[in-house]
């Protein structure tokens, strides 16, 4: 194996390094906190945030118009009563999953490579899950009554209908959002204390000081903190599986051909991780280039994330195959006709585009040259994001538009308002992310210090 | 005026985690009991060196989860079977398989809330003022320095001898922490 100088010591270079360059506690703290505290506002940031902000306004305008006029502004009708709203919902909630996977499951598995990417992946989770939660509410006929899903003693003496998938969604998304938020904030507390102590204006000192809750790094506090953090990771882990399984059960609970399938929960979870890791790469690659974080988000991180894409992509491909197989094997003519409709029907181009994006486009990831090639990875990650959106659309619309009675068949065509909601939600996501990288440390500072401590200790031994 | 001690304690500043760990063990051996250590990241074994062994967070989290789970199931049972029985598609009132989903989610939610808030409460947070923040260099505790503080409330605390003990540990500085 090739030998490389590693902090002055000759050790065997095991893999691509996790942290490049020569950093100590102080220099890594300064570098990461200065991203927030001293870096002047960059023109690129202003332009990017400006575009995102305009799209956010479009989103709010579209929501306001929807409230005023009703869901008829969308292309939904009978038989396709679930159009882009639910497509967007399933897509966004799926994107969130990679964040929880990285921060919780990889923490429990003691995968050190999570450290540089967990903070912004968690932020991505919260923003994506929050945006996802908007869509099921919007597609309710009377969205202003969404709080009827909450069990509370009310004067109407009504309770939520526990047998309804809509109520399951409420509990699943609500829990997911709250637990992710707690997990994220808890990880931020020591870094907020760092920002408080290094803040260069009184205003920042006060704001970060209040948010840091008086954290001072006491040894017993760290002890309890680590216990609680591990427990939260352990609690978030089943959530990763359960949230999207419940979303999948929303479909499988009905007997519509194409939905009534036992593979749905694992299929949806794999798809969620697939699209989530694609989004992590879509965000990480510009982030590391823009903030010059190549020393922390190294080729090794990209390599690992790309391998996860390859693995989850194969589970997704397997699910596509099993869907076709089960339709044939069941001998159910409605199932079979739905599959054939996907192959040859009016939405066939979307089906084949899904296959190209989600199955064929990831095959170059077998080669490490591609996995560490920033541009190729970025392109593939965007293709996957598009492909996963198409997959959700395909599942929802091709199952609904031709069910049991040919007399009831119909088509779904999106309207401008459908587009406004999709593009606007992307804008809101981007705007939140732009604000996040300006106001909070995008990388977990204290965990990077710990990583350096471990690295030094390994060299000492 | 009451006669409170004018200082909170003496604080020694170290450059490395291992140095602090050694110092904490020495302080423990010298029978100092009210000793705090401050580090920029969790140092393995440090809280044990200060004589802090187990914490109650796991137990509280378990209790939170149990309350969430049992409470969640009871909520559904009470509302769907006792208070407002409603026939949907001929399903039994007590249709427990679908009750599992909200029960599971509420278990996780209550356990997570219990873990987070028990961490804060047991740590005495939020607490925006603390005497250690008076130390000039203490902002480095969230950057690259490691601190050991012997509190004046310790029975063995003595202006002269404690200071001398800290000097033996070879720190970068020793600070007086104003109360």
Coordinates of C-alpha atoms in Angstrom, one line a residue:
Chain A
X1 CA 0.0 0.0 0.0
X2 CA 1.0 3.5 -0.6
X3 CA 2.5 5.4 2.3
X4 CA 1.5 8.9 3.0
X5 CA 2.5 11.6 5.5
X6 CA -0.3 11.9 8.0
X7 CA 0.3 14.7 10.5
X8 CA 4.0 14.0 10.3
X9 CA 3.7 10.3 11.1
X10 CA 4.3 7.7 8.5
X11 CA 1.3 5.4 8.5
X12 CA -0.3 3.3 5.9
X13 CA -2.9 5.2 4.0
X14 CA -5.9 3.0 4.5
X15 CA -8.5 4.6 2.3
X16 CA -9.3 8.0 0.9
X17 CA -8.9 10.3 4.0
X18 CA -11.8 11.7 6.0
X19 CA -10.2 15.0 6.8
X20 CA -7.5 16.4 4.5
X21 CA -4.9 18.9 5.5
X22 CA -3.4 19.6 8.9
X23 CA -6.0 20.8 11.3
X24 CA -6.0 21.2 15.0
X25 CA -9.0 21.9 17.3
X26 CA -8.5 25.7 17.0
X27 CA -8.0 25.9 13.2
X28 CA -11.0 23.6 12.5
X29 CA -13.2 25.6 14.9
X30 CA -12.1 28.9 13.3
X31 CA -12.5 27.7 9.8
X32 CA -16.1 26.3 10.3
X33 CA -17.4 29.1 12.6
X34 CA -15.9 31.8 10.4
X35 CA -18.1 30.6 7.6
X36 CA -21.0 31.9 9.6
X37 CA -19.4 34.8 11.5
X38 CA -16.9 36.7 9.4
X39 CA -17.4 35.7 5.8
X40 CA -18.8 38.6 3.9
X41 CA -22.1 38.1 2.0
X42 CA -21.1 36.7 -1.3
X43 CA -22.7 37.8 -4.6
X44 CA -23.4 34.2 -5.6
X45 CA -25.3 33.8 -2.3
X46 CA -27.4 36.9 -2.9
X47 CA -28.3 35.8 -6.4
X48 CA -29.1 32.3 -5.4
X49 CA -31.1 33.4 -2.4
X50 CA -32.9 36.0 -4.6
X51 CA -34.0 33.4 -7.1
X52 CA -35.1 31.0 -4.4
X53 CA -37.0 33.8 -2.6
X54 CA -38.9 34.7 -5.7
X55 CA -39.9 31.1 -6.2
X56 CA -40.9 30.9 -2.5
X57 CA -43.2 33.9 -3.1
X58 CA -44.7 32.1 -6.1
X59 CA -45.3 29.1 -3.8
X60 CA -47.1 31.2 -1.3
X61 CA -49.1 32.9 -4.0
X62 CA -50.1 29.6 -5.4
X63 CA -51.1 28.3 -2.0
X64 CA -53.2 31.4 -1.4
X65 CA -54.9 31.1 -4.8
X66 CA -55.6 27.4 -4.0
X67 CA -57.2 28.4 -0.7
X68 CA -59.3 31.0 -2.4
X69 CA -60.5 29.0 -5.4
X70 CA -60.2 25.3 -4.4
X71 CA -58.3 22.2 -5.6
X72 CA -59.9 22.6 -9.0
X73 CA -57.1 24.9 -10.0
X74 CA -55.0 21.7 -10.3
X75 CA -55.4 19.2 -13.0
X76 CA -56.9 16.7 -10.6
X77 CA -60.3 15.3 -11.5
X78 CA -62.1 12.0 -11.3
X79 CA -60.6 9.4 -11.7
X80 CA -57.2 10.9 -11.0
X81 CA -58.1 12.6 -7.7
X82 CA -54.5 12.5 -6.4
X83 CA -52.2 14.3 -8.7
X84 CA -49.1 16.3 -8.1
X85 CA -49.9 17.2 -4.5
X86 CA -49.4 13.6 -3.4
X87 CA -46.5 13.0 -5.9
X88 CA -44.7 16.0 -4.4
X89 CA -45.5 14.9 -0.9
X90 CA -44.1 11.4 -1.3
X91 CA -41.1 12.8 -3.2
X92 CA -40.3 15.4 -0.5
X93 CA -40.7 13.1 2.4
X94 CA -38.5 10.6 0.7
X95 CA -35.7 13.2 0.3
X96 CA -35.8 13.7 4.0
X97 CA -34.8 10.1 4.8
X98 CA -31.1 10.3 3.9
X99 CA -30.6 12.9 6.6
X100 CA -32.0 10.7 9.3
X101 CA -30.2 7.7 7.9
X102 CA -26.9 9.6 8.0
X103 CA -27.3 11.1 11.4
X104 CA -28.9 8.2 13.2
X105 CA -28.2 4.9 11.7
X106 CA -24.6 5.7 10.7
X107 CA -24.0 7.1 14.2
X108 CA -25.1 3.9 15.7
X109 CA -23.0 2.0 13.3
X110 CA -20.0 4.2 14.3
X111 CA -19.4 5.3 10.7
X112 CA -17.0 8.2 11.1
X113 CA -17.6 9.4 7.6
X114 CA -21.0 10.7 8.6
X115 CA -19.5 13.5 10.7
X116 CA -18.8 16.0 7.9
X117 CA -22.2 15.6 6.2
X118 CA -24.6 14.9 9.0
X119 CA -25.5 18.5 10.0
X120 CA -26.6 19.8 6.6
X121 CA -28.2 16.4 5.8
X122 CA -30.3 16.9 9.0
X123 CA -31.2 20.4 7.9
X124 CA -32.2 18.9 4.5
X125 CA -34.4 16.4 6.3
X126 CA -36.2 19.0 8.3
X127 CA -36.8 21.4 5.4
X128 CA -37.9 18.5 3.1
X129 CA -40.2 16.9 5.7
X130 CA -41.7 20.3 6.5
X131 CA -42.4 21.0 2.9
X132 CA -43.8 17.5 2.4
X133 CA -46.2 18.1 5.3
X134 CA -47.7 21.0 3.4
X135 CA -48.9 19.0 0.5
X136 CA -51.4 16.5 2.1
X137 CA -52.9 19.5 3.8
X138 CA -53.3 21.4 0.6
X139 CA -54.9 18.5 -1.2
X140 CA -57.7 18.3 1.4
X141 CA -60.9 19.8 0.0
X142 CA -61.1 22.1 3.0
X143 CA -57.5 22.6 4.1
X144 CA -58.3 25.0 6.9
X145 CA -59.9 22.1 8.8
X146 CA -56.7 20.0 8.8
X147 CA -56.6 20.2 12.6
X148 CA -59.5 17.8 12.8
X149 CA -56.8 15.2 12.4
X150 CA -55.5 16.1 15.9
X151 CA -57.1 14.2 18.8
X152 CA -58.3 16.9 21.1
X153 CA -61.5 17.3 23.2
X154 CA -63.6 19.5 21.0
X155 CA -67.2 20.9 21.2
X156 CA -68.2 18.8 18.2
X157 CA -67.3 15.7 20.3
X158 CA -65.6 14.2 17.3
X159 CA -62.5 12.1 17.3
X160 CA -60.0 11.4 14.4
X161 CA -60.8 8.3 12.4
X162 CA -58.0 6.0 13.4
X163 CA -58.6 3.6 10.5
X164 CA -57.8 6.4 8.0
X165 CA -54.4 6.5 6.4
X166 CA -54.7 10.3 6.5
X167 CA -54.6 10.1 10.3
X168 CA -51.6 7.8 10.1
X169 CA -49.9 10.3 7.9
X170 CA -50.5 13.0 10.4
X171 CA -48.9 11.0 13.2
X172 CA -46.1 9.7 11.1
X173 CA -45.1 13.0 9.6
X174 CA -45.7 15.0 12.8
X175 CA -43.5 12.6 14.8
X176 CA -40.8 12.5 12.2
X177 CA -40.7 16.3 11.9
X178 CA -40.6 16.8 15.7
X179 CA -38.0 14.1 16.4
X180 CA -35.8 15.3 13.5
X181 CA -36.1 18.9 14.8
X182 CA -35.1 17.8 18.4
X183 CA -32.2 15.7 17.0
X184 CA -30.9 18.6 14.9
X185 CA -31.2 21.2 17.6
X186 CA -29.6 19.0 20.1
X187 CA -26.6 18.5 17.8
X188 CA -26.4 22.2 17.3
X189 CA -26.3 23.2 21.0
X190 CA -22.5 22.8 21.5
X191 CA -21.8 24.5 18.1
X192 CA -24.2 27.4 19.1
X193 CA -22.0 27.8 22.2
X194 CA -19.0 28.0 20.0
X195 CA -20.6 30.7 17.9
X196 CA -21.6 32.5 21.0
X197 CA -18.0 32.5 22.3
X198 CA -16.6 33.6 19.0
X199 CA -19.3 36.1 18.0
X200 CA -17.9 39.4 16.9
X201 CA -21.0 41.5 17.6
X202 CA -23.1 42.0 20.7
X203 CA -26.3 41.1 18.7
X204 CA -24.9 37.7 17.6
X205 CA -23.6 37.0 21.1
X206 CA -27.1 37.5 22.4
X207 CA -28.9 35.5 19.7
X208 CA -26.5 32.6 19.7
X209 CA -26.1 32.8 23.5
X210 CA -29.9 32.4 23.9
X211 CA -30.0 29.5 21.5
X212 CA -27.1 27.8 23.2
X213 CA -29.0 27.7 26.4
X214 CA -25.9 28.4 28.5
X215 CA -24.0 25.3 27.3
X216 CA -20.5 25.3 28.7
X217 CA -19.1 21.9 27.9
X218 CA -19.1 20.5 31.4
X219 CA -17.9 16.9 31.6
X220 CA -21.0 15.6 33.3
X221 CA -23.2 17.5 30.8
X222 CA -21.3 15.9 27.9
X223 CA -21.9 12.5 29.5
X224 CA -25.7 13.0 29.7
X225 CA -25.7 14.7 26.3
X226 CA -24.0 11.7 24.6
X227 CA -26.4 9.3 26.3
X228 CA -29.4 11.3 25.1
X229 CA -28.0 11.8 21.6
X230 CA -27.4 8.1 21.2
X231 CA -30.9 7.3 22.5
X232 CA -32.3 9.9 20.1
X233 CA -30.4 8.2 17.3
X234 CA -31.8 4.9 18.3
X235 CA -35.3 6.3 18.4
X236 CA -34.9 8.0 15.0
X237 CA -33.7 4.8 13.4
X238 CA -37.1 3.0 13.4
X239 CA -38.7 6.2 12.3
X240 CA -36.7 6.1 9.0
X241 CA -38.3 2.8 8.3
X242 CA -41.7 3.6 9.7
X243 CA -42.5 7.0 8.1
X244 CA -42.1 5.9 4.5
X245 CA -43.6 2.5 5.2
X246 CA -46.7 4.3 6.5
X247 CA -46.8 6.5 3.4
X248 CA -46.6 3.2 1.4
X249 CA -49.5 1.8 3.4
X250 CA -51.6 4.7 2.4
X251 CA -51.5 3.2 -1.0
X252 CA -51.5 -0.5 -0.2
X253 CA -54.5 0.0 2.1
X254 CA -56.7 0.5 -0.9
X255 CA -57.5 -2.2 -3.5
X256 CA -56.6 -0.1 -6.5
X257 CA -54.6 -2.2 -9.0
X258 CA -50.9 -1.2 -8.9
X259 CA -51.2 -0.1 -5.2
X260 CA -52.4 -3.2 -3.4
X261 CA -49.0 -4.7 -3.0
X262 CA -47.0 -6.0 -0.1
X263 CA -43.7 -4.9 -1.5
X264 CA -44.7 -1.3 -1.1
X265 CA -43.2 -0.5 2.4
X266 CA -39.7 -1.8 1.7
X267 CA -39.8 -0.5 -1.9
X268 CA -40.8 3.0 -0.7
X269 CA -38.1 3.1 2.0
X270 CA -35.4 2.1 -0.4
X271 CA -36.6 4.7 -2.9
X272 CA -36.6 7.3 -0.1
X273 CA -33.0 6.5 0.8
X274 CA -32.1 6.5 -2.9
X275 CA -33.6 10.0 -3.6
X276 CA -32.4 11.3 -0.2
X277 CA -28.8 10.4 -0.9
X278 CA -29.1 11.8 -4.3
X279 CA -30.3 15.1 -2.7
X280 CA -27.4 14.9 -0.2
X281 CA -25.0 14.8 -3.2
X282 CA -26.9 17.5 -5.0
X283 CA -26.4 19.8 -2.0
X284 CA -23.0 18.7 -0.9
X285 CA -21.2 19.1 -4.2
X286 CA -22.0 22.8 -4.7
X287 CA -21.6 23.4 -0.9
X288 CA -18.0 22.1 -0.7
X289 CA -17.0 23.9 -3.9
X290 CA -18.6 27.2 -2.8
X291 CA -17.3 27.2 0.8
X292 CA -14.0 25.4 0.0
X293 CA -14.8 22.5 2.2
X294 CA -13.0 19.9 0.2
X295 CA -10.8 19.2 3.2
X296 CA -13.8 18.0 5.2
X297 CA -16.3 16.7 2.6
X298 CA -13.7 14.6 0.8
X299 CA -13.8 12.3 -2.1
X300 CA -14.3 9.5 0.4
X301 CA -17.6 11.0 1.4
X302 CA -18.7 11.2 -2.2
X303 CA -17.5 7.7 -2.8
X304 CA -19.5 6.3 0.1
X305 CA -22.6 8.2 -0.7
X306 CA -22.4 7.0 -4.3
X307 CA -22.1 3.4 -3.1
X308 CA -25.3 3.9 -1.1
X309 CA -26.9 5.2 -4.2
X310 CA -25.9 2.1 -6.1
X311 CA -27.1 -0.3 -3.4
X312 CA -30.5 1.4 -2.8
X313 CA -30.9 1.8 -6.6
X314 CA -30.6 -1.9 -6.9
X315 CA -33.4 -2.4 -4.3
X316 CA -35.5 0.0 -6.3
X317 CA -34.8 -1.9 -9.5
X318 CA -35.6 -5.2 -7.8
X319 CA -39.0 -3.7 -6.6
X320 CA -39.8 -2.7 -10.2
X321 CA -39.1 -6.3 -11.3
X322 CA -41.2 -7.8 -8.5
X323 CA -44.1 -5.5 -9.3
X324 CA -44.2 -6.9 -12.8
X325 CA -43.6 -10.4 -11.6
X326 CA -46.4 -10.3 -9.0
X327 CA -48.8 -8.8 -11.5
X328 CA -48.1 -11.7 -13.9
X329 CA -47.9 -14.4 -11.1
X330 CA -51.2 -13.3 -9.4
X331 CA -53.0 -13.8 -12.7
X332 CA -55.1 -10.8 -11.7
X333 CA -56.2 -9.2 -15.0
X334 CA -56.5 -5.7 -13.4
X335 CA -53.0 -5.8 -12.0
X336 CA -51.7 -7.1 -15.3
X337 CA -53.5 -4.4 -17.3
X338 CA -52.1 -1.7 -15.0
X339 CA -48.6 -3.0 -15.7
X340 CA -49.2 -3.2 -19.5
X341 CA -50.7 0.3 -19.3
X342 CA -47.4 1.5 -17.8
X343 CA -45.4 -0.2 -20.6
X344 CA -47.5 0.9 -23.5
X345 CA -50.2 3.3 -22.3
X346 CA -50.4 7.0 -22.6
X347 CA -47.9 7.5 -19.7
X348 CA -45.4 5.0 -21.1
X349 CA -42.8 7.6 -21.9
X350 CA -42.7 8.6 -18.2
X351 CA -42.4 4.9 -17.1
X352 CA -39.4 4.3 -19.4
X353 CA -37.9 7.7 -18.3
X354 CA -38.2 6.4 -14.7
X355 CA -36.3 3.2 -15.6
X356 CA -33.6 5.1 -17.5
X357 CA -33.1 7.6 -14.6
X358 CA -33.3 5.2 -11.7
X359 CA -31.8 2.0 -13.1
X360 CA -29.6 2.7 -16.1
X361 CA -28.2 6.1 -15.1
X362 CA -26.6 4.8 -11.9
X363 CA -24.7 2.0 -13.6
X364 CA -21.5 4.2 -14.1
X365 CA -21.2 4.3 -10.3
X366 CA -19.6 0.9 -10.4
X367 CA -16.4 2.7 -11.3
X368 CA -14.5 4.6 -8.6
X369 CA -13.4 7.0 -11.2
X370 CA -17.0 8.1 -11.6
X371 CA -17.7 8.0 -7.9
X372 CA -15.1 10.6 -7.1
X373 CA -15.7 12.6 -10.2
X374 CA -17.6 15.6 -8.9
X375 CA -19.4 16.7 -12.1
X376 CA -20.5 13.2 -13.1
X377 CA -21.8 12.5 -9.6
X378 CA -23.7 15.8 -9.6
X379 CA -25.3 15.0 -12.9
X380 CA -26.3 11.5 -11.8
X381 CA -27.7 12.8 -8.5
X382 CA -29.9 15.3 -10.4
X383 CA -31.0 12.6 -12.8
X384 CA -32.0 10.4 -9.8
X385 CA -34.0 13.2 -8.2
X386 CA -35.9 13.6 -11.4
X387 CA -36.3 9.9 -11.8
X388 CA -37.7 9.4 -8.3
X389 CA -40.2 12.2 -8.8
X390 CA -41.3 10.5 -12.0
X391 CA -41.6 7.2 -10.2
X392 CA -43.9 8.7 -7.6
X393 CA -46.0 10.2 -10.3
X394 CA -46.1 7.0 -12.2
X395 CA -47.2 5.0 -9.2
X396 CA -50.0 7.4 -8.4
X397 CA -51.4 8.4 -11.7
X398 CA -51.1 5.3 -13.8
X399 CA -52.8 3.3 -11.0
X400 CA -55.7 5.8 -10.8
X401 CA -56.4 6.7 -14.3
X402 CA -57.5 3.3 -15.5
X403 CA -58.9 1.1 -12.7
X404 CA -61.7 -1.5 -12.9
X405 CA -64.3 0.1 -15.2
X406 CA -63.2 1.3 -18.7
X407 CA -66.2 3.7 -18.6
X408 CA -64.5 5.5 -15.7
X409 CA -61.1 5.9 -17.3
X410 CA -59.6 9.3 -17.7
X411 CA -56.4 11.3 -18.0
X412 CA -54.5 13.7 -15.8
X413 CA -52.9 16.8 -17.2
X414 CA -51.0 19.2 -15.0
X415 CA -52.0 22.9 -15.0
X416 CA -49.8 25.9 -14.4
X417 CA -50.8 25.9 -10.8
X418 CA -49.4 22.3 -10.5
X419 CA -46.1 23.6 -11.8
X420 CA -46.2 26.6 -9.5
X421 CA -46.6 24.3 -6.5
X422 CA -43.7 22.0 -7.6
X423 CA -41.3 24.8 -8.6
X424 CA -42.3 26.9 -5.6
X425 CA -41.7 24.2 -3.2
X426 CA -38.2 23.7 -4.7
X427 CA -37.7 27.4 -4.2
X428 CA -38.8 27.3 -0.6
X429 CA -36.4 24.4 0.1
X430 CA -33.5 26.3 -1.6
X431 CA -34.3 29.5 0.3
X432 CA -34.3 27.7 3.6
X433 CA -31.1 26.1 2.8
X434 CA -29.4 29.3 1.7
X435 CA -30.5 30.9 5.1
X436 CA -29.2 27.8 7.0
X437 CA -25.7 28.0 5.5
X438 CA -25.5 31.7 6.4
X439 CA -26.8 31.5 9.9
X440 CA -25.7 28.1 11.3
X441 CA -22.6 26.0 11.0
X442 CA -23.2 23.7 8.0
X443 CA -20.8 21.1 9.5
X444 CA -20.8 19.9 13.1
X445 CA -17.9 21.6 14.7
X446 CA -17.6 19.7 17.9
X447 CA -17.8 16.4 16.1
X448 CA -15.0 17.5 13.7
X449 CA -12.9 18.4 16.8
X450 CA -13.6 14.9 18.1
X451 CA -12.6 13.4 14.8
X452 CA -9.3 15.2 15.0
X453 CA -8.8 14.0 18.6
X454 CA -9.4 10.4 17.6
X455 CA -7.1 10.8 14.6
X456 CA -4.3 12.1 16.8
X457 CA -4.9 9.4 19.3
X458 CA -4.6 6.7 16.7
X459 CA -1.3 8.2 15.5
X460 CA -0.1 8.2 19.2
X461 CA -0.9 4.6 19.6
Chain B
X1 CA -24.6 41.5 53.2
X2 CA -24.4 37.8 53.6
X3 CA -21.0 36.2 53.8
X4 CA -20.9 34.3 50.6
X5 CA -17.4 33.3 49.4
X6 CA -16.2 35.9 46.9
X7 CA -14.9 33.3 44.5
X8 CA -16.6 30.3 42.8
X9 CA -13.4 28.4 42.6
X10 CA -10.0 28.0 41.0
X11 CA -9.7 27.0 37.4
X12 CA -6.7 25.5 35.7
X13 CA -6.4 25.6 31.9
X14 CA -4.8 22.8 29.9
X15 CA -3.8 22.3 26.3
X16 CA -4.7 18.7 25.8
X17 CA -7.5 16.4 26.7
X18 CA -5.2 13.8 28.1
X19 CA -3.5 16.4 30.4
X20 CA -6.9 17.3 31.7
X21 CA -7.9 13.7 32.2
X22 CA -4.7 13.1 34.3
X23 CA -5.4 16.3 36.3
X24 CA -9.0 15.2 37.0
X25 CA -7.8 11.8 38.2
X26 CA -5.2 13.5 40.5
X27 CA -7.8 15.8 41.9
X28 CA -10.0 12.9 42.7
X29 CA -7.1 11.1 44.4
X30 CA -6.5 14.2 46.5
X31 CA -10.1 13.8 47.7
X32 CA -11.4 16.9 46.0
X33 CA -15.1 16.2 45.4
X34 CA -16.5 19.3 43.9
X35 CA -14.6 19.4 40.7
X36 CA -15.9 20.4 37.3
X37 CA -14.2 19.9 34.0
X38 CA -14.9 21.8 30.7
X39 CA -14.0 20.5 27.3
X40 CA -14.7 21.5 23.7
X41 CA -15.9 18.0 22.9
X42 CA -16.9 14.9 24.9
X43 CA -13.8 13.3 26.3
X44 CA -14.2 9.6 27.0
X45 CA -13.7 8.7 30.7
X46 CA -13.6 12.2 32.0
X47 CA -16.9 12.3 33.8
X48 CA -16.0 8.9 35.3
X49 CA -12.7 10.4 36.5
X50 CA -14.7 13.1 38.2
X51 CA -16.7 10.4 40.0
X52 CA -19.8 10.5 37.8
X53 CA -20.9 7.0 36.8
X54 CA -24.3 6.5 35.6
X55 CA -27.1 8.8 34.5
X56 CA -30.9 8.4 34.6
X57 CA -31.5 9.5 31.0
X58 CA -32.0 6.0 29.6
X59 CA -34.5 5.2 32.3
X60 CA -36.5 8.4 31.8
X61 CA -36.5 7.8 28.1
X62 CA -37.9 4.3 28.6
X63 CA -40.6 5.7 30.9
X64 CA -41.4 8.4 28.4
X65 CA -41.8 5.8 25.6
X66 CA -44.0 3.6 27.8
X67 CA -46.3 6.6 28.6
X68 CA -46.5 7.5 24.9
X69 CA -47.2 3.9 23.8
X70 CA -49.8 3.0 26.5
X71 CA -51.3 6.4 26.4
X72 CA -51.6 6.4 22.6
X73 CA -53.2 3.0 22.5
X74 CA -55.6 4.0 25.3
X75 CA -56.5 7.2 23.5
X76 CA -57.5 5.2 20.4
X77 CA -59.3 2.5 22.3
X78 CA -61.2 5.1 24.4
X79 CA -62.2 7.2 21.4
X80 CA -63.0 4.5 18.9
X81 CA -64.6 1.9 21.2
X82 CA -66.1 3.7 24.3
X83 CA -66.7 7.4 23.5
X84 CA -67.5 7.4 19.8
X85 CA -68.0 4.0 18.3
X86 CA -68.4 4.4 14.6
X87 CA -68.8 1.6 12.0
X88 CA -66.4 2.1 9.1
X89 CA -66.7 -0.6 6.4
X90 CA -67.8 -3.2 8.9
X91 CA -64.5 -3.2 10.8
X92 CA -64.6 -4.0 14.5
X93 CA -64.6 -1.1 16.9
X94 CA -61.5 -2.4 18.5
X95 CA -59.5 -2.8 15.2
X96 CA -56.2 -3.1 16.9
X97 CA -53.9 -3.6 13.8
X98 CA -54.5 -0.1 12.6
X99 CA -54.2 1.2 16.2
X100 CA -50.5 0.0 16.1
X101 CA -49.4 2.8 13.8
X102 CA -50.3 5.9 15.9
X103 CA -49.3 3.9 19.0
X104 CA -45.8 3.3 17.6
X105 CA -45.4 6.9 16.5
X106 CA -46.5 8.3 19.9
X107 CA -44.1 5.9 21.6
X108 CA -41.2 7.2 19.7
X109 CA -42.3 10.8 20.0
X110 CA -42.7 10.7 23.8
X111 CA -39.4 8.8 24.3
X112 CA -37.6 11.4 22.2
X113 CA -39.1 14.3 24.1
X114 CA -38.2 12.6 27.4
X115 CA -34.6 12.1 26.3
X116 CA -34.2 15.7 25.2
X117 CA -35.8 17.4 28.1
X118 CA -34.4 15.1 30.7
X119 CA -30.9 15.9 29.3
X120 CA -31.6 19.6 29.6
X121 CA -33.2 19.4 33.1
X122 CA -30.6 17.2 34.7
X123 CA -27.9 19.4 33.2
X124 CA -29.6 22.4 34.7
X125 CA -30.0 24.0 31.3
X126 CA -31.0 26.5 30.1
X127 CA -28.9 28.6 32.4
X128 CA -27.6 31.7 30.7
X129 CA -25.5 33.0 33.6
X130 CA -22.8 30.9 35.2
X131 CA -19.8 32.0 37.2
X132 CA -17.3 30.2 34.9
X133 CA -18.3 32.6 32.1
X134 CA -16.5 35.3 34.1
X135 CA -13.1 33.8 33.3
X136 CA -11.4 35.7 30.6
X137 CA -10.2 32.7 28.6
X138 CA -13.3 30.6 29.1
X139 CA -14.5 31.2 25.6
X140 CA -11.7 28.8 24.5
X141 CA -13.6 26.0 26.2
X142 CA -15.7 25.7 23.1
X143 CA -12.6 25.9 20.9
X144 CA -9.3 24.3 21.9
X145 CA -8.7 24.5 25.7
X146 CA -9.5 22.2 28.5
X147 CA -10.4 23.4 32.0
X148 CA -10.5 21.9 35.5
X149 CA -12.3 23.9 38.1
X150 CA -12.1 23.1 41.9
X151 CA -15.1 24.7 43.5
X152 CA -14.8 26.8 46.7
X153 CA -17.7 24.9 48.1
X154 CA -15.4 21.8 48.3
X155 CA -14.7 21.0 52.0
X156 CA -11.0 20.6 51.2
X157 CA -10.9 24.0 49.4
X158 CA -8.1 26.2 50.7
X159 CA -6.9 29.4 49.0
X160 CA -3.3 28.4 49.4
X161 CA -3.2 24.6 49.2
X162 CA -5.7 24.3 46.3
X163 CA -3.8 26.8 44.3
X164 CA -0.6 25.0 45.0
X165 CA -2.1 21.7 44.0
X166 CA -3.3 23.1 40.7
X167 CA 0.2 24.5 40.1
X168 CA 1.6 21.0 40.5
X169 CA -0.5 19.9 37.6
X170 CA 1.4 22.1 35.3
X171 CA -1.4 24.0 33.6
X172 CA -1.1 26.8 31.1
X173 CA -2.8 29.2 33.5
X174 CA -4.7 29.2 36.7
X175 CA -7.7 31.5 37.0
X176 CA -9.7 32.8 39.9
X177 CA -13.4 32.4 39.1
X178 CA -15.4 35.2 40.6
X179 CA -18.7 34.1 42.1

